[in-house]
PDB file of C-alpha atoms in Angstrom:
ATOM      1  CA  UNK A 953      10.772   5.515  -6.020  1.00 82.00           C
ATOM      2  CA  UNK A 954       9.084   4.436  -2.916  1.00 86.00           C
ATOM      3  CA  UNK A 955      11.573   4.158  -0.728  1.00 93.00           C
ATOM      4  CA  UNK A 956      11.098   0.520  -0.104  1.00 97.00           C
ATOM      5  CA  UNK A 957      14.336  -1.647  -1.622  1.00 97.00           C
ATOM      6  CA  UNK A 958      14.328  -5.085  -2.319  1.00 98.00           C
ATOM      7  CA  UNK A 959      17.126  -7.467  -3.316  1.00 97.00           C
ATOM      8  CA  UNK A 960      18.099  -9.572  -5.233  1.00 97.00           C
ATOM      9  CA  UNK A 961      15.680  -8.447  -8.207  1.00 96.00           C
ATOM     10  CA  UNK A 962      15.817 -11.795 -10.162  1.00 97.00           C
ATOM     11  CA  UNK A 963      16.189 -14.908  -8.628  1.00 97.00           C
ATOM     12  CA  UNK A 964      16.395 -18.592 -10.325  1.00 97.00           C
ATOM     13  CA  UNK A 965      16.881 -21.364  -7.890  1.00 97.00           C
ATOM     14  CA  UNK A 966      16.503 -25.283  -8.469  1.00 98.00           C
ATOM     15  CA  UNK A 967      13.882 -27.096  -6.609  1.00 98.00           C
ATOM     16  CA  UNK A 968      14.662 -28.317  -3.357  1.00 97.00           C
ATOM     17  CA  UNK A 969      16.643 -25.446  -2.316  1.00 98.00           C
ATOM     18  CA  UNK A 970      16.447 -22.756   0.182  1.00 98.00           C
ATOM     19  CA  UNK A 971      16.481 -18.593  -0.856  1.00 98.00           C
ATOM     20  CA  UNK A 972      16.355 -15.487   1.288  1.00 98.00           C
ATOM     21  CA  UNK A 973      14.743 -12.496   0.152  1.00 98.00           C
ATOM     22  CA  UNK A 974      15.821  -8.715   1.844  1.00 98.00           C
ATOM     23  CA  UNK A 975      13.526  -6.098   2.355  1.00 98.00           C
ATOM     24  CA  UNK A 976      14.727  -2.736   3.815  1.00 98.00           C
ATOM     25  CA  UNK A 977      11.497  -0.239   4.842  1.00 97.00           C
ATOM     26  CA  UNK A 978      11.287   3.414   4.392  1.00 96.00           C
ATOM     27  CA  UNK A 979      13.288   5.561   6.528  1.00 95.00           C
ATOM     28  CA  UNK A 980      11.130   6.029   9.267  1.00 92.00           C
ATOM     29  CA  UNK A 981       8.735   3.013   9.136  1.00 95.00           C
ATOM     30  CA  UNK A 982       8.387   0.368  11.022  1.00 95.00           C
ATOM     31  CA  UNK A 983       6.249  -2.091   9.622  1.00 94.00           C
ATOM     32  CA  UNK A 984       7.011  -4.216   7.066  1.00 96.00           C
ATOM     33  CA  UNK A 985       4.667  -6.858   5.535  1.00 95.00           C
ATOM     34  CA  UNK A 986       5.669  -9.671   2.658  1.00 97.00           C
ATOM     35  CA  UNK A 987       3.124 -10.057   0.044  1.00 95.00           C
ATOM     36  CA  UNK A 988       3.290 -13.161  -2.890  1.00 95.00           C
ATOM     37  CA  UNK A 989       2.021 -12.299  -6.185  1.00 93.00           C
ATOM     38  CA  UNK A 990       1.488 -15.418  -8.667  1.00 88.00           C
ATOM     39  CA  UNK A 991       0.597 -15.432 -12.319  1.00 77.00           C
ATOM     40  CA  UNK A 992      -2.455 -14.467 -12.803  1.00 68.00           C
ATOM     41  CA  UNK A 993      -2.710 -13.652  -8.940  1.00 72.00           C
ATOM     42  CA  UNK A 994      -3.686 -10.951  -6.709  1.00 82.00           C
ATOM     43  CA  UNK A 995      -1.327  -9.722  -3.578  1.00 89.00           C
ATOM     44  CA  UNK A 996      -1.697 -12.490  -1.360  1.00 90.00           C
ATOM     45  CA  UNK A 997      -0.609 -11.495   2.145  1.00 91.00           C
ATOM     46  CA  UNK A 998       1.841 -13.641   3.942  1.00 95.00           C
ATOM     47  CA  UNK A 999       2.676 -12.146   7.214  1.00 95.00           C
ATOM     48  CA  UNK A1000       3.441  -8.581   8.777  1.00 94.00           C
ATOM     49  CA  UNK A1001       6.368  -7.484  11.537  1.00 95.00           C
ATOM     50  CA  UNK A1002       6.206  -4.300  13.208  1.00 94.00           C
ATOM     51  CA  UNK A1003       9.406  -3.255  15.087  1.00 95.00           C
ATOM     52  CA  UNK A1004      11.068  -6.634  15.377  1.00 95.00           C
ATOM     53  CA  UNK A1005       7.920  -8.406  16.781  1.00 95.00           C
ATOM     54  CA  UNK A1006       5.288 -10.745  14.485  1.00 95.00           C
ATOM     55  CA  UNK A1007       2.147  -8.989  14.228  1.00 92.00           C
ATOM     56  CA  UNK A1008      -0.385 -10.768  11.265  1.00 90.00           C
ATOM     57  CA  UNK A1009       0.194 -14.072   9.764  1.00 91.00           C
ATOM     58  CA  UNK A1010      -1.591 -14.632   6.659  1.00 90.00           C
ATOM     59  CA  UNK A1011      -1.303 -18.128   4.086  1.00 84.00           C
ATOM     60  CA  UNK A1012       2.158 -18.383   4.636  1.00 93.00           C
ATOM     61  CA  UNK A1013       3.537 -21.961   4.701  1.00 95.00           C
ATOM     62  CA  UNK A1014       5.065 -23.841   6.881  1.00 96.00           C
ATOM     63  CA  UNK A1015       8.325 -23.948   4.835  1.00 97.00           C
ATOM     64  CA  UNK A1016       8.312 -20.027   4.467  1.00 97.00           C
ATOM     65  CA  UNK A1017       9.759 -17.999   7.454  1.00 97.00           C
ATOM     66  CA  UNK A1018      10.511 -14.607   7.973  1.00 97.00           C
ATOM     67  CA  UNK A1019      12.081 -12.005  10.332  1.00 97.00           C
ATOM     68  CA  UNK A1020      12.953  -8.334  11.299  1.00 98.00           C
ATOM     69  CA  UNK A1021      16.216  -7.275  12.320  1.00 97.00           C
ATOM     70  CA  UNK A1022      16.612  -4.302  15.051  1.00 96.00           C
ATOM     71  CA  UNK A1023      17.789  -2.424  12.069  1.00 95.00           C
ATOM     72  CA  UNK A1024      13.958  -2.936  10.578  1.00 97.00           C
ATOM     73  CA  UNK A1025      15.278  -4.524   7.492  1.00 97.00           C
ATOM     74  CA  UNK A1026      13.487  -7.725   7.169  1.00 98.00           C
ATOM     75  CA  UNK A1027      14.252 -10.909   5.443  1.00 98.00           C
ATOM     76  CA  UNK A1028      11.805 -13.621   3.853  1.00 98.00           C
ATOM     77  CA  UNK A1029      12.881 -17.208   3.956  1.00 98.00           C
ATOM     78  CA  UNK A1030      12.255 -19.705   1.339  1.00 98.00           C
ATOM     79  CA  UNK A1031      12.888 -23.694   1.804  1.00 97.00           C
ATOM     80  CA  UNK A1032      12.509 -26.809   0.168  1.00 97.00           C
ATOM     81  CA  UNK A1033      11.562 -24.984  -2.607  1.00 98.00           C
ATOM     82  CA  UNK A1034       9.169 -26.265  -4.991  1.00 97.00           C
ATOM     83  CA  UNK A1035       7.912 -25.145  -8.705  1.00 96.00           C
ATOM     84  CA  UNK A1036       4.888 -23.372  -7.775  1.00 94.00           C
ATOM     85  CA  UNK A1037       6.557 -21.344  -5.296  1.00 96.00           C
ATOM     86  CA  UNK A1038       7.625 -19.247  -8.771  1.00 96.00           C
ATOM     87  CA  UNK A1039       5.920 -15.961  -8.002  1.00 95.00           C
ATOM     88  CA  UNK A1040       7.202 -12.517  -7.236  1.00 95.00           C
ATOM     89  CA  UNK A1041       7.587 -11.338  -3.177  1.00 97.00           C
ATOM     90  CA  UNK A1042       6.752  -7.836  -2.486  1.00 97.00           C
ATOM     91  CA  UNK A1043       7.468  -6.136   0.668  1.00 97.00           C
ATOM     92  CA  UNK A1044       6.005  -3.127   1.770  1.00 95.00           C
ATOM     93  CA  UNK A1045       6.372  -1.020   4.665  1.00 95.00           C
ATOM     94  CA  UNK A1046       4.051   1.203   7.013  1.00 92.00           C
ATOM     95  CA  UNK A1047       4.302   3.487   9.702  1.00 89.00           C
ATOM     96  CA  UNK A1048       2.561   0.862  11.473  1.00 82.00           C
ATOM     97  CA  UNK A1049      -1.153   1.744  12.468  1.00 79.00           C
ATOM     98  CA  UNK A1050      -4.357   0.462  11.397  1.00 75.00           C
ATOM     99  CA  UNK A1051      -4.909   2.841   8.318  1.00 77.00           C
ATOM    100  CA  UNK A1052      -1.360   3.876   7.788  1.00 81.00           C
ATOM    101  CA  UNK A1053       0.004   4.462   3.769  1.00 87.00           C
ATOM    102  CA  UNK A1054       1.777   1.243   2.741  1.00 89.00           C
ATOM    103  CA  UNK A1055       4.546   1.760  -0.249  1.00 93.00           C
ATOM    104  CA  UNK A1056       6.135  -1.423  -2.065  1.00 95.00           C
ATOM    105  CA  UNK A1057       9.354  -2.076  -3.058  1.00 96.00           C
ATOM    106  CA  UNK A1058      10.329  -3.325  -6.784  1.00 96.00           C
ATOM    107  CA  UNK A1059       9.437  -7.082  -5.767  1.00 96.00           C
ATOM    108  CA  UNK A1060      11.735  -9.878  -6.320  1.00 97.00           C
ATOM    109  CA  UNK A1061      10.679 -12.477  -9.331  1.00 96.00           C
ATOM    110  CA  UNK A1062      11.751 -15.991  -7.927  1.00 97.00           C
ATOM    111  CA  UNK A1063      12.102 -18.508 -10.574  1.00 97.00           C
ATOM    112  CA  UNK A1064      12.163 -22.622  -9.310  1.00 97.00           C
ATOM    113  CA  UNK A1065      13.249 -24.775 -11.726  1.00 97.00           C
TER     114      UNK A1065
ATOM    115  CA  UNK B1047     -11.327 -11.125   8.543  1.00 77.00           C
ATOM    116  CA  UNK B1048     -12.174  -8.440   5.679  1.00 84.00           C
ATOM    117  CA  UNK B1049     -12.988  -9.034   2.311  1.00 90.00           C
ATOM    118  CA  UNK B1050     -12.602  -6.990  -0.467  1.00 94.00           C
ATOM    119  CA  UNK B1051     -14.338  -7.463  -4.217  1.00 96.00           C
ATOM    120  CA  UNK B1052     -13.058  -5.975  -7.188  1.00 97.00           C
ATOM    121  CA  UNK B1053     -14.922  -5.077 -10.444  1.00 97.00           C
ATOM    122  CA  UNK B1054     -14.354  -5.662 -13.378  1.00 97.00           C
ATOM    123  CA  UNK B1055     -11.128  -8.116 -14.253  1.00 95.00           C
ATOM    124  CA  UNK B1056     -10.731  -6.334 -17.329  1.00 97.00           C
ATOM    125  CA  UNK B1057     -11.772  -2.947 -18.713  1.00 98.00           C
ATOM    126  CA  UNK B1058     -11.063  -1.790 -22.300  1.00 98.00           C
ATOM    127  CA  UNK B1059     -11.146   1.671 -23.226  1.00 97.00           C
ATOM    128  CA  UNK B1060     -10.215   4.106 -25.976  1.00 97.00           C
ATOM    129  CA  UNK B1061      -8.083   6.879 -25.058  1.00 97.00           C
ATOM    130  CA  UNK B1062     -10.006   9.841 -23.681  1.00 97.00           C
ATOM    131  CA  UNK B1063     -13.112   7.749 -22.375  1.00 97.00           C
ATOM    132  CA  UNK B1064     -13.494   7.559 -18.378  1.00 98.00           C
ATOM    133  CA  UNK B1065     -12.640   4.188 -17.076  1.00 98.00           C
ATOM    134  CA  UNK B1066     -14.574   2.961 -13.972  1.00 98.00           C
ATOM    135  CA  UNK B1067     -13.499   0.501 -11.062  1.00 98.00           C
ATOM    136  CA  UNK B1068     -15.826  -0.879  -8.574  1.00 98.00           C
ATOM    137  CA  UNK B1069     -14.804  -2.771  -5.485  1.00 98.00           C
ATOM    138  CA  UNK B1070     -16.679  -3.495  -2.365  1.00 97.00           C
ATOM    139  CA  UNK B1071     -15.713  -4.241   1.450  1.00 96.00           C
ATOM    140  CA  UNK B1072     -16.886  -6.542   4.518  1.00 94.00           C
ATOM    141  CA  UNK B1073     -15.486  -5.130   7.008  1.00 91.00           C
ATOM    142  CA  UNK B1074     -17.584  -2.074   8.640  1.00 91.00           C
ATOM    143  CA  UNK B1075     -14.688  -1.221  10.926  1.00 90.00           C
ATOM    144  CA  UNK B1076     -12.430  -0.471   7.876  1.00 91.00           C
ATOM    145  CA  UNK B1077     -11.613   3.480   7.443  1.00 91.00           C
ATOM    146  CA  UNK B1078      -8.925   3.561   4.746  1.00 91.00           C
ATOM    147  CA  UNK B1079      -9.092   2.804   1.214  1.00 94.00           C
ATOM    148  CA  UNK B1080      -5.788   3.119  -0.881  1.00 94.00           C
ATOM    149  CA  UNK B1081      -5.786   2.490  -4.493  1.00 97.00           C
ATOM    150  CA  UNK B1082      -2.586   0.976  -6.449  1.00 96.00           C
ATOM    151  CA  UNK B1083      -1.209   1.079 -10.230  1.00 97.00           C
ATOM    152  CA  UNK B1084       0.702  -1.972 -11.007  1.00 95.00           C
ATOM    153  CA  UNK B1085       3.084  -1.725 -14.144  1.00 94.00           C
ATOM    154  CA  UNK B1086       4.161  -4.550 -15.847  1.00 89.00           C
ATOM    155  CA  UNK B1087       7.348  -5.724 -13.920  1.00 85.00           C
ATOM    156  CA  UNK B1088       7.727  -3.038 -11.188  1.00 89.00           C
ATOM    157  CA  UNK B1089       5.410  -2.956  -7.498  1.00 93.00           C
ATOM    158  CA  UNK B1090       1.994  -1.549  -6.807  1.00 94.00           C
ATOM    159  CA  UNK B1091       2.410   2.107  -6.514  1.00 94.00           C
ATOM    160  CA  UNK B1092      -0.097   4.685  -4.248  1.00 93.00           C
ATOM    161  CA  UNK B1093      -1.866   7.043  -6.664  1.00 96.00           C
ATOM    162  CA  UNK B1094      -4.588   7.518  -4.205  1.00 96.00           C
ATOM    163  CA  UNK B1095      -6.277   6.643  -0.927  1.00 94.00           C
ATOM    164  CA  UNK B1096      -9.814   8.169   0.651  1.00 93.00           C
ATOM    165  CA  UNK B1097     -10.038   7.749   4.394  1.00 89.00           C
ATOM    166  CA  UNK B1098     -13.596   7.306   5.796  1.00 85.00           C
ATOM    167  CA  UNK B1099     -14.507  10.495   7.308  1.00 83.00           C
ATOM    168  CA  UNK B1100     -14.943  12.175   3.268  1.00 84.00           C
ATOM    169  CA  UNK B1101     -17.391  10.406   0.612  1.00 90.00           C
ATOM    170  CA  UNK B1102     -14.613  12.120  -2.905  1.00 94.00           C
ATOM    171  CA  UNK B1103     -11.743  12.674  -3.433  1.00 94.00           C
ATOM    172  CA  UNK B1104     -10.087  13.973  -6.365  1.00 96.00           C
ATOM    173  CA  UNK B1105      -6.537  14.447  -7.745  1.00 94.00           C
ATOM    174  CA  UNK B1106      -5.915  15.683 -11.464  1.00 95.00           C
ATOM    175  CA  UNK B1107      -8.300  12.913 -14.166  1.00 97.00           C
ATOM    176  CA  UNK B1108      -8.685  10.683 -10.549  1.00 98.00           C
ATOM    177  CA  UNK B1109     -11.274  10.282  -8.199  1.00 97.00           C
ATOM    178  CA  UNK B1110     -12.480   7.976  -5.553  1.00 98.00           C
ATOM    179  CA  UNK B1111     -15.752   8.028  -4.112  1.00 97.00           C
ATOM    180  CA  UNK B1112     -16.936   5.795  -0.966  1.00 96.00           C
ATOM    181  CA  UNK B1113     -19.995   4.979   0.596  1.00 95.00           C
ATOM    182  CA  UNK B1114     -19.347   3.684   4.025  1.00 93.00           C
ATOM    183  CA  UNK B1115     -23.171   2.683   3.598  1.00 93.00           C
ATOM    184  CA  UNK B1116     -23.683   0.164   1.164  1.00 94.00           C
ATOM    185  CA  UNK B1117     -19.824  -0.226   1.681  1.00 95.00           C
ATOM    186  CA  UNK B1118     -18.447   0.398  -1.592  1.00 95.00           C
ATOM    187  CA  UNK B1119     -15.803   2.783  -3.090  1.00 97.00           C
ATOM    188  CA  UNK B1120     -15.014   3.572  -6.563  1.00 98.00           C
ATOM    189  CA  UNK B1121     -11.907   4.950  -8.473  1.00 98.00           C
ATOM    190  CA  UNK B1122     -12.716   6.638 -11.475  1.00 98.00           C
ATOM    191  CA  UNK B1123      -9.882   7.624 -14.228  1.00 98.00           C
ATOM    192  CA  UNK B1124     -11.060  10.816 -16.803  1.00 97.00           C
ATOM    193  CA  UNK B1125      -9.374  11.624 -20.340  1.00 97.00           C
ATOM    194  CA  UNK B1126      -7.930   8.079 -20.484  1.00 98.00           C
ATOM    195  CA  UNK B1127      -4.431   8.240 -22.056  1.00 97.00           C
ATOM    196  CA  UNK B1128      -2.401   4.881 -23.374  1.00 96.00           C
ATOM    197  CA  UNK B1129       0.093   5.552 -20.272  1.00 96.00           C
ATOM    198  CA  UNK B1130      -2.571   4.579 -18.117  1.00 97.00           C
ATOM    199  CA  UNK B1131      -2.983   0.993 -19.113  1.00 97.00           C
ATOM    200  CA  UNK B1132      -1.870  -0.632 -16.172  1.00 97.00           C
ATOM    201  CA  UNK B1133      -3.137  -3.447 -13.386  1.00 96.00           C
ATOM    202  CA  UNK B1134      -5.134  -1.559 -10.578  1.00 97.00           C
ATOM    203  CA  UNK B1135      -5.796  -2.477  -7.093  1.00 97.00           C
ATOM    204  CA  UNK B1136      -8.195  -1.151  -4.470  1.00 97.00           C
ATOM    205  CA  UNK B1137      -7.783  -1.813  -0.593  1.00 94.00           C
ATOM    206  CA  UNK B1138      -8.885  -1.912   2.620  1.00 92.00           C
ATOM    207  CA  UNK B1139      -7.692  -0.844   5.663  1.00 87.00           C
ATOM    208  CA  UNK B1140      -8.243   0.085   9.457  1.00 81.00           C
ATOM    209  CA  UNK B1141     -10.541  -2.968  10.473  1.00 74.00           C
ATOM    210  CA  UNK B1142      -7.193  -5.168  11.431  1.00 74.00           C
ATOM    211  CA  UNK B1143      -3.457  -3.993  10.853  1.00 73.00           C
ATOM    212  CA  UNK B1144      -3.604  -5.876   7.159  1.00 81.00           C
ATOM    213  CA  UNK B1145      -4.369  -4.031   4.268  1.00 84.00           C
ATOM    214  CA  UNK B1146      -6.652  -6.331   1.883  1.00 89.00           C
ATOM    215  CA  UNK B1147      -6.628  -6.490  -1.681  1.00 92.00           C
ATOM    216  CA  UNK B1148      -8.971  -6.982  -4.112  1.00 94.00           C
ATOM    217  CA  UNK B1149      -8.036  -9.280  -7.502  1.00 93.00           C
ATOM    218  CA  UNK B1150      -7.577  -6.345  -9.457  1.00 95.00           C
ATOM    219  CA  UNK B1151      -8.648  -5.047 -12.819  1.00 96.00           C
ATOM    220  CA  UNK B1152      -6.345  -4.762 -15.608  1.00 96.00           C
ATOM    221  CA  UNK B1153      -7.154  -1.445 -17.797  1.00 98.00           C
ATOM    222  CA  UNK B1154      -5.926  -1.580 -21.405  1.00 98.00           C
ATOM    223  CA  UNK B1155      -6.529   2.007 -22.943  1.00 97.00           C
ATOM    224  CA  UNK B1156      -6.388   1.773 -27.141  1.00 96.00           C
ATOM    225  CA  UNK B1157      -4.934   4.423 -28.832  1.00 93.00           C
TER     226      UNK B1157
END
């Protein structure tokens, strides 16, 4: 177990729609970075917070939006959703520097039908 | 921003033969180098990193080597066993705040 929780664990939304995936860190960290992970696919990054502030933006698209709360728990938001946006979202979390340890959570498979 | 290639896609072994992943970097300011084990259905999990200041490191049948030189680091798996078969990704750190990942290599050990 890394430490790193992720909900919900399955998703299956209809195209069009709008989903929120949670992310809470390690106890103790306070970076947390969203990664997307297609068939096929490497870990392609999609933006990084560190202590409530945006720090890296990566391919993320327009229609994707994230935050972290003062509680460092982050959420990943997911609009106008579209069949190729199927993938599963990792987060991971960091103490925060440059070449700090980074441990995932579980992921969350998101299905668009 | 840093770049990281990963060698090869695929690697097929038979249990008990070392297994050998290559990847290479761009960045000359990176200094950390994690490697992951993806299982089917679960997140990339830490089995090792090697930070820039030492060229091995070793834990149990796993090793990475690095050469900050010809920037290139290695991960290299001894006494393969079936429980090993599993997606791998190397990494690259320290240059920005963004770990990069290579493509990964998925290693099938046969029985």
């Amino acid at each position: 177990d890394s430490g790193v929780t992720q909900t919900p664990k399955h998703l299956i939304t209809a195209t069009g729609q709008r989903v929120t995936l949670r992310c809470s860190p390690r106890s103790g960290d306070l970076s947390v970075y969203w990664y997307q992970q297609s068939l096929d696919q490497g870990l392609q990054f999609l933006i990084q917070y560190y202590n409530g502030e945006e720090r890296a933006k990566g391919n993320i698209l327009e229609r994707f939006s994230a935050q972290q709360f003062p509680d460092l728990h982050s959420e990943l938001n997911l609009s106008s959703l579209e069949l190729g946006d199927s993938a599963l979202y990792f987060c991971a979390s960091s103490e925060g520097g440059r070449d700090t340890e980074a441990f995932f959570g579980q992921g969350t498979r998101l299905t668009v039908v | 921003g840093e770049n990281v290639e990963q060698h090869p896609s695929t690697l097929s072994v038979q249990e008990g033969d070392s297994a050998v992943i290559k990847c290479t970097y761009s960045d000359s300011a990176s200094n950390y180098f994690p490697w992951y084990k993806q299982e089917l259905g679960k997140g990339p999990q830490l089995i090792i990193d090697i930070r820039s200041n030492v060229g091995e490191k070793k834990d149990q049948r796993i090793a990475v080597t690095l050469n900050k030189t010809a920037k290139h680091f290695s991960l290299h798996i001894t006494e393969t066993q079936p429980e090993d078969s599993a997606v791998y990704f190397c990494a690259a750190a320290g240059g920005s705040y963004i770990p990069t990942f290579g493509r990964g290599t998925s290693l099938i050990v046969h029985p």
